[in-house]
Amino acid sequence: MPHTLPDLPYDFAALEPHIDAKTMNIHWDKHHRGYVNNLNNAIEAAGGDWAGKSLDDIVKNIGSAPDAQKTALRNNGGGHFNHSMFWKLMKNGGGGNPTGALLSAIDSDLGGMDKFREAFNKAAGTRFGSGWAWLVVKGGKLVVGSTANQDNPLMGDAIAGISGTPIMGLDVWEHAYYLNYQNRRPDYVAAWWNVVNWDEVARLYDAAKG
Ligand code: MN
């Protein structure tokens, strides 16, 4: 069954003023839809059992994709996975701090929220060109890093950059912020903390910890 574009869990304007409605509209309707369409085309071209794999399995097994479709499956499988995750990581009235087991892990593994924010902002700010900043669970611990393009930490040794189970990711492609912030990526990153949906990050943390 072909992959489909998931509905946004809120209106285009829900994240204003931090992320503007026009950016959300284009980002979801054009960019994410493009990844979904191109993923379906790459799966059809790849043949074999790629049509039967879940999105998770496509991303985790990208290293064994056929050479002719590997780049398309990597870019568009990653693009579909990353954006499907990203929309749910934000909400109107988000921000603040996490609680419970996630906050305890941030305290013990990353030195607390201030140091975590600093490390995440640095990962987002120093990713040259297009990519994502990530908070992942690796070996039971929280780790911060980044990947290029639409690579995802679940791709593991098939990519350069951080590996592990992603529980929080920030899109730092220019398409995610340029209309409102132009070249000011740090301002976009700073504003993004105001829309983080910590309930979803905590849900992914619990799932990753098993
Ligand atoms: Mn994007």
PDB file of C-alpha atoms and ligand atoms in Angstrom:
ATOM      1  CA  MET A   1       0.000   0.000   0.000  1.00  0.00           C
ATOM      2  CA  PRO A   2       1.469   3.374  -0.952  1.00  0.00           C
ATOM      3  CA  HIS A   3       2.656   5.729   1.756  1.00  0.00           C
ATOM      4  CA  THR A   4       0.397   8.714   2.382  1.00  0.00           C
ATOM      5  CA  LEU A   5       0.793  12.264   3.661  1.00  0.00           C
ATOM      6  CA  PRO A   6      -0.440  12.379   7.291  1.00  0.00           C
ATOM      7  CA  ASP A   7      -2.792  15.164   8.331  1.00  0.00           C
ATOM      8  CA  LEU A   8      -1.265  17.989  10.347  1.00  0.00           C
ATOM      9  CA  PRO A   9      -2.490  17.654  13.959  1.00  0.00           C
ATOM     10  CA  TYR A  10      -3.366  21.405  14.045  1.00  0.00           C
ATOM     11  CA  ASP A  11      -4.162  24.351  11.748  1.00  0.00           C
ATOM     12  CA  PHE A  12      -1.429  25.994   9.693  1.00  0.00           C
ATOM     13  CA  ALA A  13      -1.576  29.061  11.972  1.00  0.00           C
ATOM     14  CA  ALA A  14      -1.488  27.106  15.254  1.00  0.00           C
ATOM     15  CA  LEU A  15       2.219  27.671  15.887  1.00  0.00           C
ATOM     16  CA  GLU A  16       2.262  31.420  15.214  1.00  0.00           C
ATOM     17  CA  PRO A  17       4.062  33.651  15.919  1.00  0.00           C
ATOM     18  CA  HIS A  18       6.929  31.182  16.277  1.00  0.00           C
ATOM     19  CA  ILE A  19       6.294  29.382  12.986  1.00  0.00           C
ATOM     20  CA  ASP A  20       4.121  31.217  10.474  1.00  0.00           C
ATOM     21  CA  ALA A  21       1.106  29.740   8.686  1.00  0.00           C
ATOM     22  CA  LYS A  22       2.513  30.171   5.183  1.00  0.00           C
ATOM     23  CA  THR A  23       5.687  28.268   6.057  1.00  0.00           C
ATOM     24  CA  MET A  24       3.625  25.474   7.648  1.00  0.00           C
ATOM     25  CA  ASN A  25       1.339  25.285   4.619  1.00  0.00           C
ATOM     26  CA  ILE A  26       4.171  25.028   2.075  1.00  0.00           C
ATOM     27  CA  HIS A  27       6.304  22.796   4.303  1.00  0.00           C
ATOM     28  CA  TRP A  28       3.539  20.235   4.770  1.00  0.00           C
ATOM     29  CA  ASP A  29       1.653  20.473   1.465  1.00  0.00           C
ATOM     30  CA  LYS A  30       4.624  20.833  -0.899  1.00  0.00           C
ATOM     31  CA  HIS A  31       7.785  19.556   0.784  1.00  0.00           C
ATOM     32  CA  HIS A  32       6.411  16.663   2.822  1.00  0.00           C
ATOM     33  CA  ARG A  33       4.007  15.665   0.034  1.00  0.00           C
ATOM     34  CA  GLY A  34       6.964  15.620  -2.353  1.00  0.00           C
ATOM     35  CA  TYR A  35       8.893  13.213  -0.126  1.00  0.00           C
ATOM     36  CA  VAL A  36       5.875  10.904   0.072  1.00  0.00           C
ATOM     37  CA  ASN A  37       5.343  10.888  -3.701  1.00  0.00           C
ATOM     38  CA  ASN A  38       9.026  10.367  -4.458  1.00  0.00           C
ATOM     39  CA  LEU A  39       9.253   7.613  -1.840  1.00  0.00           C
ATOM     40  CA  ASN A  40       6.379   5.752  -3.483  1.00  0.00           C
ATOM     41  CA  ASN A  41       8.061   6.099  -6.885  1.00  0.00           C
ATOM     42  CA  ALA A  42      11.382   4.816  -5.495  1.00  0.00           C
ATOM     43  CA  ILE A  43       9.673   1.848  -3.827  1.00  0.00           C
ATOM     44  CA  GLU A  44       8.001   0.900  -7.094  1.00  0.00           C
ATOM     45  CA  ALA A  45      11.330   1.122  -8.923  1.00  0.00           C
ATOM     46  CA  ALA A  46      13.144  -0.868  -6.220  1.00  0.00           C
ATOM     47  CA  GLY A  47      10.786  -3.842  -6.438  1.00  0.00           C
ATOM     48  CA  GLY A  48      11.497  -6.784  -4.152  1.00  0.00           C
ATOM     49  CA  ASP A  49       9.982  -6.518  -0.688  1.00  0.00           C
ATOM     50  CA  TRP A  50      10.355  -2.738  -0.382  1.00  0.00           C
ATOM     51  CA  ALA A  51       6.624  -2.211  -0.985  1.00  0.00           C
ATOM     52  CA  GLY A  52       5.853  -4.397   2.036  1.00  0.00           C
ATOM     53  CA  LYS A  53       8.161  -2.647   4.483  1.00  0.00           C
ATOM     54  CA  SER A  54       6.902  -0.210   7.104  1.00  0.00           C
ATOM     55  CA  LEU A  55       8.383   3.292   7.061  1.00  0.00           C
ATOM     56  CA  ASP A  56      10.424   2.349  10.142  1.00  0.00           C
ATOM     57  CA  ASP A  57      11.840  -0.693   8.351  1.00  0.00           C
ATOM     58  CA  ILE A  58      12.681   1.297   5.220  1.00  0.00           C
ATOM     59  CA  VAL A  59      14.691   3.771   7.291  1.00  0.00           C
ATOM     60  CA  LYS A  60      16.373   1.100   9.439  1.00  0.00           C
ATOM     61  CA  ASN A  61      17.329  -1.023   6.403  1.00  0.00           C
ATOM     62  CA  ILE A  62      18.472   1.733   4.064  1.00  0.00           C
ATOM     63  CA  GLY A  63      21.954   0.218   3.955  1.00  0.00           C
ATOM     64  CA  SER A  64      20.622  -2.815   2.097  1.00  0.00           C
ATOM     65  CA  ALA A  65      18.583  -0.882  -0.483  1.00  0.00           C
ATOM     66  CA  PRO A  66      19.348  -1.577  -4.160  1.00  0.00           C
ATOM     67  CA  ASP A  67      22.116   0.714  -5.424  1.00  0.00           C
ATOM     68  CA  ALA A  68      19.962   2.313  -8.123  1.00  0.00           C
ATOM     69  CA  GLN A  69      17.285   3.403  -5.614  1.00  0.00           C
ATOM     70  CA  LYS A  70      19.380   3.804  -2.469  1.00  0.00           C
ATOM     71  CA  THR A  71      19.701   7.583  -2.670  1.00  0.00           C
ATOM     72  CA  ALA A  72      16.012   8.102  -3.467  1.00  0.00           C
ATOM     73  CA  LEU A  73      14.874   5.742  -0.691  1.00  0.00           C
ATOM     74  CA  ARG A  74      17.280   7.365   1.767  1.00  0.00           C
ATOM     75  CA  ASN A  75      16.307  10.958   0.965  1.00  0.00           C
ATOM     76  CA  ASN A  76      12.572  10.417   0.627  1.00  0.00           C
ATOM     77  CA  GLY A  77      12.125   7.655   3.213  1.00  0.00           C
ATOM     78  CA  GLY A  78      14.027   9.844   5.644  1.00  0.00           C
ATOM     79  CA  GLY A  79      12.065  12.892   4.546  1.00  0.00           C
ATOM     80  CA  HIS A  80       8.725  11.154   5.120  1.00  0.00           C
ATOM     81  CA  PHE A  81       9.792   9.715   8.491  1.00  0.00           C
ATOM     82  CA  ASN A  82      11.374  12.930   9.762  1.00  0.00           C
ATOM     83  CA  HIS A  83       8.463  15.193   8.860  1.00  0.00           C
ATOM     84  CA  SER A  84       5.808  12.759  10.126  1.00  0.00           C
ATOM     85  CA  MET A  85       7.632  12.863  13.462  1.00  0.00           C
ATOM     86  CA  PHE A  86       8.294  16.614  13.374  1.00  0.00           C
ATOM     87  CA  TRP A  87       4.641  17.752  13.102  1.00  0.00           C
ATOM     88  CA  LYS A  88       3.732  15.831  16.254  1.00  0.00           C
ATOM     89  CA  LEU A  89       6.702  17.250  18.167  1.00  0.00           C
ATOM     90  CA  MET A  90       5.083  20.688  18.058  1.00  0.00           C
ATOM     91  CA  LYS A  91       1.847  22.098  19.408  1.00  0.00           C
ATOM     92  CA  ASN A  92       0.074  25.354  20.185  1.00  0.00           C
ATOM     93  CA  GLY A  93       0.877  26.208  23.798  1.00  0.00           C
ATOM     94  CA  GLY A  94       3.938  23.965  23.881  1.00  0.00           C
ATOM     95  CA  GLY A  95       7.317  24.805  25.298  1.00  0.00           C
ATOM     96  CA  GLY A  96       8.398  24.997  28.917  1.00  0.00           C
ATOM     97  CA  ASN A  97      10.143  22.002  30.384  1.00  0.00           C
ATOM     98  CA  PRO A  98       9.524  18.250  30.354  1.00  0.00           C
ATOM     99  CA  THR A  99       8.732  16.368  33.547  1.00  0.00           C
ATOM    100  CA  GLY A 100       9.113  12.900  34.980  1.00  0.00           C
ATOM    101  CA  ALA A 101      11.497  10.275  33.643  1.00  0.00           C
ATOM    102  CA  LEU A 102      12.467  12.374  30.609  1.00  0.00           C
ATOM    103  CA  LEU A 103      13.520  15.327  32.775  1.00  0.00           C
ATOM    104  CA  SER A 104      15.431  12.999  35.104  1.00  0.00           C
ATOM    105  CA  ALA A 105      17.297  11.551  32.123  1.00  0.00           C
ATOM    106  CA  ILE A 106      18.092  15.031  30.778  1.00  0.00           C
ATOM    107  CA  ASP A 107      19.465  15.910  34.226  1.00  0.00           C
ATOM    108  CA  SER A 108      21.589  12.781  34.559  1.00  0.00           C
ATOM    109  CA  ASP A 109      22.706  12.240  30.937  1.00  0.00           C
ATOM    110  CA  LEU A 110      22.975  15.818  29.638  1.00  0.00           C
ATOM    111  CA  GLY A 111      23.621  17.927  32.741  1.00  0.00           C
ATOM    112  CA  GLY A 112      20.164  19.507  32.941  1.00  0.00           C
ATOM    113  CA  MET A 113      17.852  21.562  30.720  1.00  0.00           C
ATOM    114  CA  ASP A 114      20.163  24.557  30.283  1.00  0.00           C
ATOM    115  CA  LYS A 115      23.043  22.414  29.062  1.00  0.00           C
ATOM    116  CA  PHE A 116      20.689  20.338  26.922  1.00  0.00           C
ATOM    117  CA  ARG A 117      19.271  23.473  25.236  1.00  0.00           C
ATOM    118  CA  GLU A 118      22.781  24.772  24.668  1.00  0.00           C
ATOM    119  CA  ALA A 119      23.935  21.491  23.096  1.00  0.00           C
ATOM    120  CA  PHE A 120      20.812  21.172  20.941  1.00  0.00           C
ATOM    121  CA  ASN A 121      21.058  24.800  19.759  1.00  0.00           C
ATOM    122  CA  LYS A 122      24.691  24.191  18.868  1.00  0.00           C
ATOM    123  CA  ALA A 123      23.842  21.012  16.942  1.00  0.00           C
ATOM    124  CA  ALA A 124      21.151  22.924  15.035  1.00  0.00           C
ATOM    125  CA  GLY A 125      23.314  25.952  14.433  1.00  0.00           C
ATOM    126  CA  THR A 126      26.458  24.168  13.307  1.00  0.00           C
ATOM    127  CA  ARG A 127      24.813  21.719  10.893  1.00  0.00           C
ATOM    128  CA  PHE A 128      26.199  23.132   7.640  1.00  0.00           C
ATOM    129  CA  GLY A 129      23.586  23.339   4.888  1.00  0.00           C
ATOM    130  CA  SER A 130      20.427  21.288   5.265  1.00  0.00           C
ATOM    131  CA  GLY A 131      19.741  18.740   7.964  1.00  0.00           C
ATOM    132  CA  TRP A 132      18.278  17.977  11.369  1.00  0.00           C
ATOM    133  CA  ALA A 133      19.270  18.372  15.013  1.00  0.00           C
ATOM    134  CA  TRP A 134      18.363  15.377  17.166  1.00  0.00           C
ATOM    135  CA  LEU A 135      17.887  14.108  20.683  1.00  0.00           C
ATOM    136  CA  VAL A 136      18.291  10.338  20.583  1.00  0.00           C
ATOM    137  CA  VAL A 137      18.373   7.384  22.944  1.00  0.00           C
ATOM    138  CA  LYS A 138      21.526   5.354  22.383  1.00  0.00           C
ATOM    139  CA  GLY A 139      22.594   2.540  24.680  1.00  0.00           C
ATOM    140  CA  GLY A 140      19.907   3.664  27.128  1.00  0.00           C
ATOM    141  CA  LYS A 141      21.334   7.197  27.367  1.00  0.00           C
ATOM    142  CA  LEU A 142      20.279  10.518  25.847  1.00  0.00           C
ATOM    143  CA  VAL A 143      22.630  11.971  23.236  1.00  0.00           C
ATOM    144  CA  VAL A 144      22.423  15.192  21.150  1.00  0.00           C
ATOM    145  CA  GLY A 145      23.706  15.523  17.576  1.00  0.00           C
ATOM    146  CA  SER A 146      22.748  16.175  13.976  1.00  0.00           C
ATOM    147  CA  THR A 147      22.488  14.593  10.541  1.00  0.00           C
ATOM    148  CA  ALA A 148      22.685  15.983   7.011  1.00  0.00           C
ATOM    149  CA  ASN A 149      19.856  16.282   4.479  1.00  0.00           C
ATOM    150  CA  GLN A 150      16.979  13.911   5.383  1.00  0.00           C
ATOM    151  CA  ASP A 151      19.172  11.325   7.093  1.00  0.00           C
ATOM    152  CA  ASN A 152      17.766   9.855  10.295  1.00  0.00           C
ATOM    153  CA  PRO A 153      19.628   8.419  13.315  1.00  0.00           C
ATOM    154  CA  LEU A 154      17.837   5.084  12.735  1.00  0.00           C
ATOM    155  CA  MET A 155      19.901   4.695   9.546  1.00  0.00           C
ATOM    156  CA  GLY A 156      22.863   3.911  11.799  1.00  0.00           C
ATOM    157  CA  ASP A 157      26.091   2.962  10.057  1.00  0.00           C
ATOM    158  CA  ALA A 158      24.589   3.709   6.623  1.00  0.00           C
ATOM    159  CA  ILE A 159      25.019   7.450   7.269  1.00  0.00           C
ATOM    160  CA  ALA A 160      27.410   9.915   8.870  1.00  0.00           C
ATOM    161  CA  GLY A 161      26.196  11.749  11.959  1.00  0.00           C
ATOM    162  CA  ILE A 162      24.424  10.706  15.130  1.00  0.00           C
ATOM    163  CA  SER A 163      22.837   7.245  15.433  1.00  0.00           C
ATOM    164  CA  GLY A 164      20.257   5.911  17.865  1.00  0.00           C
ATOM    165  CA  THR A 165      16.497   6.098  18.381  1.00  0.00           C
ATOM    166  CA  PRO A 166      15.283   9.658  17.725  1.00  0.00           C
ATOM    167  CA  ILE A 167      12.836  11.130  20.243  1.00  0.00           C
ATOM    168  CA  MET A 168      13.099  14.809  19.237  1.00  0.00           C
ATOM    169  CA  GLY A 169      14.175  16.359  15.940  1.00  0.00           C
ATOM    170  CA  LEU A 170      14.374  19.881  14.550  1.00  0.00           C
ATOM    171  CA  ASP A 171      14.275  20.574  10.829  1.00  0.00           C
ATOM    172  CA  VAL A 172      16.978  23.135   9.992  1.00  0.00           C
ATOM    173  CA  TRP A 173      16.456  23.145   6.230  1.00  0.00           C
ATOM    174  CA  GLU A 174      15.930  26.704   4.998  1.00  0.00           C
ATOM    175  CA  HIS A 175      12.443  25.674   3.807  1.00  0.00           C
ATOM    176  CA  ALA A 176      11.518  25.306   7.494  1.00  0.00           C
ATOM    177  CA  TYR A 177      12.200  28.939   8.392  1.00  0.00           C
ATOM    178  CA  TYR A 178      13.359  31.157   5.538  1.00  0.00           C
ATOM    179  CA  LEU A 179      10.058  32.970   4.833  1.00  0.00           C
ATOM    180  CA  ASN A 180       9.898  34.311   8.384  1.00  0.00           C
ATOM    181  CA  TYR A 181      13.486  34.262   9.608  1.00  0.00           C
ATOM    182  CA  GLN A 182      15.514  34.534   6.357  1.00  0.00           C
ATOM    183  CA  ASN A 183      19.155  33.771   7.258  1.00  0.00           C
ATOM    184  CA  ARG A 184      18.557  33.938  11.020  1.00  0.00           C
ATOM    185  CA  ARG A 185      18.544  30.226  11.831  1.00  0.00           C
ATOM    186  CA  PRO A 186      19.418  30.818  15.517  1.00  0.00           C
ATOM    187  CA  ASP A 187      16.262  32.951  15.916  1.00  0.00           C
ATOM    188  CA  TYR A 188      14.141  30.141  14.448  1.00  0.00           C
ATOM    189  CA  VAL A 189      15.778  27.596  16.742  1.00  0.00           C
ATOM    190  CA  ALA A 190      15.229  29.841  19.772  1.00  0.00           C
ATOM    191  CA  ALA A 191      11.556  30.353  18.831  1.00  0.00           C
ATOM    192  CA  TRP A 192      11.037  26.621  18.253  1.00  0.00           C
ATOM    193  CA  TRP A 193      11.505  25.861  21.961  1.00  0.00           C
ATOM    194  CA  ASN A 194       8.179  27.690  22.500  1.00  0.00           C
ATOM    195  CA  VAL A 195       6.214  25.088  20.533  1.00  0.00           C
ATOM    196  CA  VAL A 196       7.883  21.847  21.642  1.00  0.00           C
ATOM    197  CA  ASN A 197       5.315  19.189  22.544  1.00  0.00           C
ATOM    198  CA  TRP A 198       7.030  17.570  25.526  1.00  0.00           C
ATOM    199  CA  ASP A 199       4.252  15.005  25.919  1.00  0.00           C
ATOM    200  CA  GLU A 200       5.194  13.563  22.530  1.00  0.00           C
ATOM    201  CA  VAL A 201       8.935  13.645  23.293  1.00  0.00           C
ATOM    202  CA  ALA A 202       8.227  11.822  26.572  1.00  0.00           C
ATOM    203  CA  ARG A 203       6.069   9.252  24.769  1.00  0.00           C
ATOM    204  CA  LEU A 204       8.885   8.553  22.308  1.00  0.00           C
ATOM    205  CA  TYR A 205      11.395   8.427  25.176  1.00  0.00           C
ATOM    206  CA  ASP A 206       9.353   5.830  27.030  1.00  0.00           C
ATOM    207  CA  ALA A 207       8.959   3.767  23.858  1.00  0.00           C
ATOM    208  CA  ALA A 208      12.686   3.949  23.094  1.00  0.00           C
ATOM    209  CA  LYS A 209      13.597   2.906  26.627  1.00  0.00           C
ATOM    210  CA  GLY A 210      11.205  -0.053  26.333  1.00  0.00           C
TER     211      GLY A 210
HETATM  212 MN    MN B   1      11.388  20.075   6.115  1.00  0.00          MN
END
